[in-house]
Amino acid sequence: QKREISNFDYLMYLNTLAGRSYNDYMQYPVFPWVLADYHSETLNLTNPHTFRDLSKPMGAQTLERKHKFIQRFNEVEKTEGDLSAQCHYCTHYSSAIIVASYLVRMEPFTQTFCSLQGGSFDVADRMFHSVKSTWESASRDNMSDVRELIPEFFYLPEFLTNANHFELGCMQDGTVLGDVQLPPWADGDPHKFILLHRQALESDYVSAHLHCWIDLIFGHKQHGSAAVEAVNTYHPYFYGDKMDLNNIKDPLIKSTILGFISNFGQIPKQV
């Protein structure tokens, strides 16, 4: 409010308070998608429609998608009767594989990604290759994709280029994977993309609405009735601090839960 700290610095501070760290892929700092416009020739940061709705999680960015997730939530209640398994999302907005997939063109993340994938790159069509198509997948098209972003999207142009000339494969339409495809307003320049993306993060619109997203990820809409109302509940295993593993005597169940958490992500500590 006093303009004494940037939105970027504030989000990094909150991530640190919530136990997130660059040293842990499973609890990597999480940043929001801030834009919804990846098709215009020029980026208009004075138009509210340019921006993502920060008051809603990625699973509720469109009305149709939101209703599908609410339906999933209600169906679990009817069929299983076990409320502990009731949730909107069975995947997470931040996990080791999401972090590594974004940074796959840079070492040591390339090796990390391959080890998480069983030793090789993923099928080309599933690799991170386009900012626009990743946004469309996470906000609209893919019911198992609710990913958010990582801090590098706001300061590190190098992760968008295939400077190491890795052979990332060829997509079904014949496109050979190389540099990440950028929105038209970036003019094919990763530096320009980062510059404009950072300006968007620090814009008046985001400054005025960022607290809504913070409530979802770090605050009171993270779990409980407020989370249900906000269409923002995740599988119980994602809430690491709510799971008392010491009380689980069965080693198989315990290792399954730990494997689930390490592979699919964790909710940040509530701040």
PDB file of C-alpha atoms in Angstrom:
ATOM      1  CA  GLN A   1       0.000   0.000   0.000  1.00  0.00           C
ATOM      2  CA  LYS A   2       2.866   2.375   0.709  1.00  0.00           C
ATOM      3  CA  ARG A   3       4.765   1.267  -2.436  1.00  0.00           C
ATOM      4  CA  GLU A   4       7.793   0.456  -0.305  1.00  0.00           C
ATOM      5  CA  ILE A   5       7.991  -3.184  -1.444  1.00  0.00           C
ATOM      6  CA  SER A   6       7.251  -4.791  -4.814  1.00  0.00           C
ATOM      7  CA  ASN A   7       4.571  -7.452  -5.290  1.00  0.00           C
ATOM      8  CA  PHE A   8       7.368  -9.844  -6.267  1.00  0.00           C
ATOM      9  CA  ASP A   9       9.274  -9.276  -3.011  1.00  0.00           C
ATOM     10  CA  TYR A  10       6.074  -9.572  -0.989  1.00  0.00           C
ATOM     11  CA  LEU A  11       5.199 -12.913  -2.590  1.00  0.00           C
ATOM     12  CA  MET A  12       8.723 -14.233  -1.991  1.00  0.00           C
ATOM     13  CA  TYR A  13       8.435 -13.177   1.654  1.00  0.00           C
ATOM     14  CA  LEU A  14       5.094 -15.000   2.036  1.00  0.00           C
ATOM     15  CA  ASN A  15       6.488 -18.106   0.333  1.00  0.00           C
ATOM     16  CA  THR A  16       9.406 -18.146   2.758  1.00  0.00           C
ATOM     17  CA  LEU A  17       7.082 -17.718   5.763  1.00  0.00           C
ATOM     18  CA  ALA A  18       5.004 -20.618   4.471  1.00  0.00           C
ATOM     19  CA  GLY A  19       8.008 -22.926   4.291  1.00  0.00           C
ATOM     20  CA  ARG A  20       8.608 -22.747   0.540  1.00  0.00           C
ATOM     21  CA  SER A  21      12.203 -22.787  -0.696  1.00  0.00           C
ATOM     22  CA  TYR A  22      14.286 -22.924  -3.876  1.00  0.00           C
ATOM     23  CA  ASN A  23      16.118 -25.823  -2.180  1.00  0.00           C
ATOM     24  CA  ASP A  24      13.090 -28.124  -2.281  1.00  0.00           C
ATOM     25  CA  TYR A  25      11.362 -28.961  -5.573  1.00  0.00           C
ATOM     26  CA  MET A  26       8.435 -30.356  -3.592  1.00  0.00           C
ATOM     27  CA  GLN A  27       7.919 -27.064  -1.771  1.00  0.00           C
ATOM     28  CA  TYR A  28       9.137 -24.615  -4.381  1.00  0.00           C
ATOM     29  CA  PRO A  29       7.970 -20.969  -4.235  1.00  0.00           C
ATOM     30  CA  VAL A  30       4.565 -20.625  -5.913  1.00  0.00           C
ATOM     31  CA  PHE A  31       3.546 -17.555  -7.926  1.00  0.00           C
ATOM     32  CA  PRO A  32       0.230 -16.771  -9.623  1.00  0.00           C
ATOM     33  CA  TRP A  33      -0.736 -16.646 -13.239  1.00  0.00           C
ATOM     34  CA  VAL A  34      -1.505 -12.921 -13.489  1.00  0.00           C
ATOM     35  CA  LEU A  35      -2.468 -12.576 -17.159  1.00  0.00           C
ATOM     36  CA  ALA A  36      -5.251 -14.088 -19.247  1.00  0.00           C
ATOM     37  CA  ASP A  37      -4.207 -12.443 -22.533  1.00  0.00           C
ATOM     38  CA  TYR A  38      -1.717 -14.529 -24.493  1.00  0.00           C
ATOM     39  CA  HIS A  39      -3.077 -13.729 -27.951  1.00  0.00           C
ATOM     40  CA  SER A  40      -3.005  -9.919 -28.437  1.00  0.00           C
ATOM     41  CA  GLU A  41      -0.307  -8.165 -30.433  1.00  0.00           C
ATOM     42  CA  THR A  42       0.104  -5.579 -27.666  1.00  0.00           C
ATOM     43  CA  LEU A  43      -0.469  -5.983 -23.947  1.00  0.00           C
ATOM     44  CA  ASN A  44      -2.896  -3.516 -22.382  1.00  0.00           C
ATOM     45  CA  LEU A  45      -2.250  -3.370 -18.642  1.00  0.00           C
ATOM     46  CA  THR A  46      -5.025  -0.821 -18.099  1.00  0.00           C
ATOM     47  CA  ASN A  47      -7.740  -3.261 -19.227  1.00  0.00           C
ATOM     48  CA  PRO A  48      -9.096  -5.542 -16.430  1.00  0.00           C
ATOM     49  CA  HIS A  49      -9.899  -8.235 -19.040  1.00  0.00           C
ATOM     50  CA  THR A  50      -6.168  -8.611 -19.686  1.00  0.00           C
ATOM     51  CA  PHE A  51      -5.789 -10.211 -16.275  1.00  0.00           C
ATOM     52  CA  ARG A  52      -6.619 -13.547 -14.701  1.00  0.00           C
ATOM     53  CA  ASP A  53      -9.293 -13.551 -11.968  1.00  0.00           C
ATOM     54  CA  LEU A  54      -7.106 -13.594  -8.861  1.00  0.00           C
ATOM     55  CA  SER A  55     -10.071 -14.230  -6.565  1.00  0.00           C
ATOM     56  CA  LYS A  56     -10.535 -17.727  -8.005  1.00  0.00           C
ATOM     57  CA  PRO A  57      -8.210 -20.756  -8.068  1.00  0.00           C
ATOM     58  CA  MET A  58      -7.089 -22.092 -11.455  1.00  0.00           C
ATOM     59  CA  GLY A  59      -9.816 -24.732 -11.344  1.00  0.00           C
ATOM     60  CA  ALA A  60     -12.549 -22.079 -11.287  1.00  0.00           C
ATOM     61  CA  GLN A  61     -11.337 -19.691 -13.994  1.00  0.00           C
ATOM     62  CA  THR A  62     -14.232 -20.606 -16.257  1.00  0.00           C
ATOM     63  CA  LEU A  63     -17.805 -21.213 -15.107  1.00  0.00           C
ATOM     64  CA  GLU A  64     -18.077 -24.563 -16.902  1.00  0.00           C
ATOM     65  CA  ARG A  65     -14.865 -25.876 -15.319  1.00  0.00           C
ATOM     66  CA  LYS A  66     -15.860 -24.597 -11.890  1.00  0.00           C
ATOM     67  CA  HIS A  67     -19.187 -26.483 -12.068  1.00  0.00           C
ATOM     68  CA  LYS A  68     -17.394 -29.699 -13.092  1.00  0.00           C
ATOM     69  CA  PHE A  69     -15.120 -29.520 -10.053  1.00  0.00           C
ATOM     70  CA  ILE A  70     -18.078 -28.754  -7.750  1.00  0.00           C
ATOM     71  CA  GLN A  71     -19.864 -31.761  -9.240  1.00  0.00           C
ATOM     72  CA  ARG A  72     -16.801 -33.934  -8.544  1.00  0.00           C
ATOM     73  CA  PHE A  73     -16.760 -32.698  -4.934  1.00  0.00           C
ATOM     74  CA  ASN A  74     -20.438 -33.545  -4.434  1.00  0.00           C
ATOM     75  CA  GLU A  75     -20.214 -36.950  -6.105  1.00  0.00           C
ATOM     76  CA  VAL A  76     -17.483 -38.161  -3.745  1.00  0.00           C
ATOM     77  CA  GLU A  77     -19.782 -37.395  -0.826  1.00  0.00           C
ATOM     78  CA  LYS A  78     -22.551 -39.470  -2.398  1.00  0.00           C
ATOM     79  CA  THR A  79     -20.544 -42.472  -3.541  1.00  0.00           C
ATOM     80  CA  GLU A  80     -17.862 -43.009  -0.904  1.00  0.00           C
ATOM     81  CA  GLY A  81     -19.370 -41.530   2.217  1.00  0.00           C
ATOM     82  CA  ASP A  82     -15.870 -40.759   3.499  1.00  0.00           C
ATOM     83  CA  LEU A  83     -15.675 -36.983   3.799  1.00  0.00           C
ATOM     84  CA  SER A  84     -11.904 -37.069   4.291  1.00  0.00           C
ATOM     85  CA  ALA A  85     -11.509 -38.029   0.622  1.00  0.00           C
ATOM     86  CA  GLN A  86     -13.831 -35.272  -0.551  1.00  0.00           C
ATOM     87  CA  CYS A  87     -12.059 -32.594  -2.576  1.00  0.00           C
ATOM     88  CA  HIS A  88     -12.275 -30.500  -5.727  1.00  0.00           C
ATOM     89  CA  TYR A  89      -8.772 -31.286  -7.002  1.00  0.00           C
ATOM     90  CA  CYS A  90      -6.771 -34.515  -7.021  1.00  0.00           C
ATOM     91  CA  THR A  91      -3.780 -32.733  -8.569  1.00  0.00           C
ATOM     92  CA  HIS A  92      -1.861 -29.764  -7.217  1.00  0.00           C
ATOM     93  CA  TYR A  93      -0.832 -26.281  -8.369  1.00  0.00           C
ATOM     94  CA  SER A  94       2.838 -26.817  -7.460  1.00  0.00           C
ATOM     95  CA  SER A  95       4.902 -30.014  -7.471  1.00  0.00           C
ATOM     96  CA  ALA A  96       8.420 -31.195  -8.254  1.00  0.00           C
ATOM     97  CA  ILE A  97       7.424 -32.278 -11.768  1.00  0.00           C
ATOM     98  CA  ILE A  98       5.696 -28.947 -12.514  1.00  0.00           C
ATOM     99  CA  VAL A  99       8.792 -27.002 -11.396  1.00  0.00           C
ATOM    100  CA  ALA A 100      11.153 -29.246 -13.374  1.00  0.00           C
ATOM    101  CA  SER A 101       8.921 -29.136 -16.472  1.00  0.00           C
ATOM    102  CA  TYR A 102       8.969 -25.320 -16.506  1.00  0.00           C
ATOM    103  CA  LEU A 103      12.768 -25.229 -16.106  1.00  0.00           C
ATOM    104  CA  VAL A 104      13.564 -28.296 -18.224  1.00  0.00           C
ATOM    105  CA  ARG A 105      15.724 -26.347 -20.715  1.00  0.00           C
ATOM    106  CA  MET A 106      18.232 -25.447 -17.989  1.00  0.00           C
ATOM    107  CA  GLU A 107      20.543 -27.621 -15.921  1.00  0.00           C
ATOM    108  CA  PRO A 108      20.347 -29.013 -13.301  1.00  0.00           C
ATOM    109  CA  PHE A 109      16.583 -29.048 -13.882  1.00  0.00           C
ATOM    110  CA  THR A 110      16.967 -31.046 -17.108  1.00  0.00           C
ATOM    111  CA  GLN A 111      18.436 -33.978 -15.196  1.00  0.00           C
ATOM    112  CA  THR A 112      15.852 -33.580 -12.428  1.00  0.00           C
ATOM    113  CA  PHE A 113      13.017 -33.685 -14.944  1.00  0.00           C
ATOM    114  CA  CYS A 114      14.412 -36.783 -16.668  1.00  0.00           C
ATOM    115  CA  SER A 115      14.924 -38.606 -13.364  1.00  0.00           C
ATOM    116  CA  LEU A 116      11.339 -37.808 -12.328  1.00  0.00           C
ATOM    117  CA  GLN A 117      10.182 -39.084 -15.734  1.00  0.00           C
ATOM    118  CA  GLY A 118      12.050 -42.372 -15.408  1.00  0.00           C
ATOM    119  CA  GLY A 119      15.208 -41.366 -17.266  1.00  0.00           C
ATOM    120  CA  SER A 120      13.994 -39.560 -20.370  1.00  0.00           C
ATOM    121  CA  PHE A 121      12.035 -36.536 -21.572  1.00  0.00           C
ATOM    122  CA  ASP A 122       8.243 -36.742 -21.625  1.00  0.00           C
ATOM    123  CA  VAL A 123       6.163 -37.138 -24.785  1.00  0.00           C
ATOM    124  CA  ALA A 124       6.757 -33.895 -26.727  1.00  0.00           C
ATOM    125  CA  ASP A 125       3.082 -32.869 -26.696  1.00  0.00           C
ATOM    126  CA  ARG A 126       3.089 -32.941 -22.892  1.00  0.00           C
ATOM    127  CA  MET A 127       6.287 -30.909 -22.502  1.00  0.00           C
ATOM    128  CA  PHE A 128       6.204 -27.195 -21.616  1.00  0.00           C
ATOM    129  CA  HIS A 129       6.450 -25.644 -25.068  1.00  0.00           C
ATOM    130  CA  SER A 130       4.071 -22.664 -25.174  1.00  0.00           C
ATOM    131  CA  VAL A 131       2.998 -20.112 -22.576  1.00  0.00           C
ATOM    132  CA  LYS A 132      -0.412 -19.722 -24.238  1.00  0.00           C
ATOM    133  CA  SER A 133      -1.203 -23.435 -24.437  1.00  0.00           C
ATOM    134  CA  THR A 134      -0.024 -23.986 -20.840  1.00  0.00           C
ATOM    135  CA  TRP A 135      -2.379 -21.221 -19.669  1.00  0.00           C
ATOM    136  CA  GLU A 136      -5.265 -22.731 -21.668  1.00  0.00           C
ATOM    137  CA  SER A 137      -4.577 -26.174 -20.206  1.00  0.00           C
ATOM    138  CA  ALA A 138      -4.337 -24.950 -16.603  1.00  0.00           C
ATOM    139  CA  SER A 139      -7.247 -22.512 -16.741  1.00  0.00           C
ATOM    140  CA  ARG A 140      -9.727 -24.210 -19.065  1.00  0.00           C
ATOM    141  CA  ASP A 141      -8.966 -27.372 -21.011  1.00  0.00           C
ATOM    142  CA  ASN A 142      -7.366 -29.995 -18.770  1.00  0.00           C
ATOM    143  CA  MET A 143      -9.272 -31.182 -15.690  1.00  0.00           C
ATOM    144  CA  SER A 144      -6.092 -32.640 -14.179  1.00  0.00           C
ATOM    145  CA  ASP A 145      -4.080 -29.428 -14.636  1.00  0.00           C
ATOM    146  CA  VAL A 146      -4.464 -26.591 -12.123  1.00  0.00           C
ATOM    147  CA  ARG A 147      -0.814 -25.478 -12.077  1.00  0.00           C
ATOM    148  CA  GLU A 148       0.305 -22.017 -11.047  1.00  0.00           C
ATOM    149  CA  LEU A 149       3.657 -20.417 -11.927  1.00  0.00           C
ATOM    150  CA  ILE A 150       7.134 -20.209 -10.402  1.00  0.00           C
ATOM    151  CA  PRO A 151       9.129 -17.024  -9.633  1.00  0.00           C
ATOM    152  CA  GLU A 152      11.373 -17.469 -12.686  1.00  0.00           C
ATOM    153  CA  PHE A 153       8.499 -16.361 -14.945  1.00  0.00           C
ATOM    154  CA  PHE A 154       9.073 -12.846 -13.614  1.00  0.00           C
ATOM    155  CA  TYR A 155      12.851 -12.486 -13.820  1.00  0.00           C
ATOM    156  CA  LEU A 156      14.667 -15.240 -15.776  1.00  0.00           C
ATOM    157  CA  PRO A 157      14.439 -15.108 -19.605  1.00  0.00           C
ATOM    158  CA  GLU A 158      17.017 -17.905 -19.978  1.00  0.00           C
ATOM    159  CA  PHE A 159      14.599 -20.677 -18.966  1.00  0.00           C
ATOM    160  CA  LEU A 160      12.503 -19.908 -22.053  1.00  0.00           C
ATOM    161  CA  THR A 161      15.273 -20.701 -24.546  1.00  0.00           C
ATOM    162  CA  ASN A 162      16.812 -24.042 -25.468  1.00  0.00           C
ATOM    163  CA  ALA A 163      20.370 -22.682 -25.312  1.00  0.00           C
ATOM    164  CA  ASN A 164      21.733 -26.156 -24.528  1.00  0.00           C
ATOM    165  CA  HIS A 165      20.168 -27.557 -27.734  1.00  0.00           C
ATOM    166  CA  PHE A 166      18.495 -30.462 -25.988  1.00  0.00           C
ATOM    167  CA  GLU A 167      16.595 -32.800 -28.299  1.00  0.00           C
ATOM    168  CA  LEU A 168      13.182 -32.425 -26.715  1.00  0.00           C
ATOM    169  CA  GLY A 169      11.335 -34.326 -29.410  1.00  0.00           C
ATOM    170  CA  CYS A 170       8.732 -33.588 -32.035  1.00  0.00           C
ATOM    171  CA  MET A 171       5.031 -32.924 -31.487  1.00  0.00           C
ATOM    172  CA  GLN A 172       2.250 -34.761 -33.315  1.00  0.00           C
ATOM    173  CA  ASP A 173       1.722 -31.799 -35.643  1.00  0.00           C
ATOM    174  CA  GLY A 174       5.375 -31.963 -36.694  1.00  0.00           C
ATOM    175  CA  THR A 175       6.630 -29.072 -34.554  1.00  0.00           C
ATOM    176  CA  VAL A 176      10.151 -29.678 -33.277  1.00  0.00           C
ATOM    177  CA  LEU A 177      10.465 -28.550 -29.652  1.00  0.00           C
ATOM    178  CA  GLY A 178      13.043 -25.837 -29.045  1.00  0.00           C
ATOM    179  CA  ASP A 179      12.518 -22.462 -27.417  1.00  0.00           C
ATOM    180  CA  VAL A 180       9.232 -21.871 -25.571  1.00  0.00           C
ATOM    181  CA  GLN A 181       6.619 -20.237 -27.807  1.00  0.00           C
ATOM    182  CA  LEU A 182       5.823 -16.773 -26.468  1.00  0.00           C
ATOM    183  CA  PRO A 183       2.653 -14.655 -26.775  1.00  0.00           C
ATOM    184  CA  PRO A 184       2.499 -12.265 -29.779  1.00  0.00           C
ATOM    185  CA  TRP A 185       3.016  -9.238 -27.512  1.00  0.00           C
ATOM    186  CA  ALA A 186       6.495 -10.520 -26.603  1.00  0.00           C
ATOM    187  CA  ASP A 187       7.664 -10.364 -30.271  1.00  0.00           C
ATOM    188  CA  GLY A 188       9.527 -13.646 -29.833  1.00  0.00           C
ATOM    189  CA  ASP A 189      11.898 -12.018 -27.333  1.00  0.00           C
ATOM    190  CA  PRO A 190      12.219 -13.758 -23.919  1.00  0.00           C
ATOM    191  CA  HIS A 191      13.596 -10.560 -22.356  1.00  0.00           C
ATOM    192  CA  LYS A 192      10.567  -8.598 -23.533  1.00  0.00           C
ATOM    193  CA  PHE A 193       8.255 -11.321 -22.220  1.00  0.00           C
ATOM    194  CA  ILE A 194       9.868 -11.181 -18.759  1.00  0.00           C
ATOM    195  CA  LEU A 195       9.826  -7.361 -18.755  1.00  0.00           C
ATOM    196  CA  LEU A 196       6.115  -7.123 -19.623  1.00  0.00           C
ATOM    197  CA  HIS A 197       5.191 -10.059 -17.380  1.00  0.00           C
ATOM    198  CA  ARG A 198       6.929  -8.389 -14.439  1.00  0.00           C
ATOM    199  CA  GLN A 199       5.180  -5.098 -15.261  1.00  0.00           C
ATOM    200  CA  ALA A 200       1.888  -7.013 -15.162  1.00  0.00           C
ATOM    201  CA  LEU A 201       2.745  -8.433 -11.721  1.00  0.00           C
ATOM    202  CA  GLU A 202       3.520  -4.929 -10.430  1.00  0.00           C
ATOM    203  CA  SER A 203       0.529  -3.298 -12.165  1.00  0.00           C
ATOM    204  CA  ASP A 204      -2.226  -1.422 -10.332  1.00  0.00           C
ATOM    205  CA  TYR A 205      -4.772  -4.150 -11.156  1.00  0.00           C
ATOM    206  CA  VAL A 206      -2.679  -6.958  -9.647  1.00  0.00           C
ATOM    207  CA  SER A 207      -1.712  -4.797  -6.663  1.00  0.00           C
ATOM    208  CA  ALA A 208      -5.412  -4.242  -5.951  1.00  0.00           C
ATOM    209  CA  HIS A 209      -6.391  -7.922  -6.273  1.00  0.00           C
ATOM    210  CA  LEU A 210      -3.320  -9.903  -5.198  1.00  0.00           C
ATOM    211  CA  HIS A 211      -4.613 -10.329  -1.634  1.00  0.00           C
ATOM    212  CA  CYS A 212      -7.470 -12.465  -3.021  1.00  0.00           C
ATOM    213  CA  TRP A 213      -4.986 -14.981  -4.443  1.00  0.00           C
ATOM    214  CA  ILE A 214      -2.914 -14.870  -1.258  1.00  0.00           C
ATOM    215  CA  ASP A 215      -6.049 -15.851   0.719  1.00  0.00           C
ATOM    216  CA  LEU A 216      -6.429 -18.938  -1.499  1.00  0.00           C
ATOM    217  CA  ILE A 217      -2.804 -20.110  -1.351  1.00  0.00           C
ATOM    218  CA  PHE A 218      -1.519 -18.934   2.025  1.00  0.00           C
ATOM    219  CA  GLY A 219      -4.545 -17.633   3.934  1.00  0.00           C
ATOM    220  CA  HIS A 220      -7.967 -18.418   5.320  1.00  0.00           C
ATOM    221  CA  LYS A 221      -9.400 -19.895   2.076  1.00  0.00           C
ATOM    222  CA  GLN A 222      -6.721 -22.566   2.083  1.00  0.00           C
ATOM    223  CA  HIS A 223      -8.824 -25.189   3.886  1.00  0.00           C
ATOM    224  CA  GLY A 224     -12.040 -25.640   5.813  1.00  0.00           C
ATOM    225  CA  SER A 225     -15.459 -24.248   4.917  1.00  0.00           C
ATOM    226  CA  ALA A 226     -13.962 -21.095   3.316  1.00  0.00           C
ATOM    227  CA  ALA A 227     -11.985 -23.318   0.928  1.00  0.00           C
ATOM    228  CA  VAL A 228     -15.090 -25.339   0.033  1.00  0.00           C
ATOM    229  CA  GLU A 229     -16.964 -22.135  -0.728  1.00  0.00           C
ATOM    230  CA  ALA A 230     -14.078 -20.853  -2.849  1.00  0.00           C
ATOM    231  CA  VAL A 231     -13.837 -24.173  -4.812  1.00  0.00           C
ATOM    232  CA  ASN A 232     -10.332 -24.537  -3.420  1.00  0.00           C
ATOM    233  CA  THR A 233     -10.014 -27.922  -1.687  1.00  0.00           C
ATOM    234  CA  TYR A 234      -7.341 -30.492  -2.543  1.00  0.00           C
ATOM    235  CA  HIS A 235      -6.811 -34.149  -1.755  1.00  0.00           C
ATOM    236  CA  PRO A 236      -6.274 -34.608   2.015  1.00  0.00           C
ATOM    237  CA  TYR A 237      -2.744 -35.931   1.436  1.00  0.00           C
ATOM    238  CA  PHE A 238      -1.678 -32.530   0.066  1.00  0.00           C
ATOM    239  CA  TYR A 239      -2.216 -30.948   3.478  1.00  0.00           C
ATOM    240  CA  GLY A 240       1.034 -32.232   4.948  1.00  0.00           C
ATOM    241  CA  ASP A 241       0.755 -30.414   8.263  1.00  0.00           C
ATOM    242  CA  LYS A 242      -2.749 -31.839   8.784  1.00  0.00           C
ATOM    243  CA  MET A 243      -1.610 -35.441   8.334  1.00  0.00           C
ATOM    244  CA  ASP A 244      -0.309 -37.070  11.505  1.00  0.00           C
ATOM    245  CA  LEU A 245       1.925 -39.750  10.012  1.00  0.00           C
ATOM    246  CA  ASN A 246       3.063 -40.909  13.457  1.00  0.00           C
ATOM    247  CA  ASN A 247      -0.394 -42.338  14.102  1.00  0.00           C
ATOM    248  CA  ILE A 248      -0.348 -44.445  10.926  1.00  0.00           C
ATOM    249  CA  LYS A 249       0.975 -47.858  11.915  1.00  0.00           C
ATOM    250  CA  ASP A 250       0.741 -49.616   8.526  1.00  0.00           C
ATOM    251  CA  PRO A 251       4.143 -49.023   6.801  1.00  0.00           C
ATOM    252  CA  LEU A 252       2.617 -49.538   3.347  1.00  0.00           C
ATOM    253  CA  ILE A 253      -0.046 -46.868   3.889  1.00  0.00           C
ATOM    254  CA  LYS A 254       2.559 -44.550   5.388  1.00  0.00           C
ATOM    255  CA  SER A 255       4.967 -44.930   2.445  1.00  0.00           C
ATOM    256  CA  THR A 256       2.080 -44.495  -0.002  1.00  0.00           C
ATOM    257  CA  ILE A 257       1.102 -41.194   1.626  1.00  0.00           C
ATOM    258  CA  LEU A 258       4.723 -39.965   1.684  1.00  0.00           C
ATOM    259  CA  GLY A 259       5.154 -40.949  -1.966  1.00  0.00           C
ATOM    260  CA  PHE A 260       1.923 -39.185  -2.862  1.00  0.00           C
ATOM    261  CA  ILE A 261       3.021 -35.980  -1.109  1.00  0.00           C
ATOM    262  CA  SER A 262       6.502 -35.986  -2.651  1.00  0.00           C
ATOM    263  CA  ASN A 263       5.205 -36.629  -6.174  1.00  0.00           C
ATOM    264  CA  PHE A 264       2.110 -34.470  -6.268  1.00  0.00           C
ATOM    265  CA  GLY A 265       2.858 -31.430  -4.150  1.00  0.00           C
ATOM    266  CA  GLN A 266       2.038 -29.885  -0.801  1.00  0.00           C
ATOM    267  CA  ILE A 267      -0.161 -27.026   0.384  1.00  0.00           C
ATOM    268  CA  PRO A 268       2.021 -24.249   1.885  1.00  0.00           C
ATOM    269  CA  LYS A 269       1.858 -23.678   5.634  1.00  0.00           C
ATOM    270  CA  GLN A 270      -0.957 -21.287   6.495  1.00  0.00           C
ATOM    271  CA  VAL A 271       0.398 -17.846   7.364  1.00  0.00           C
TER     272      VAL A 271
END
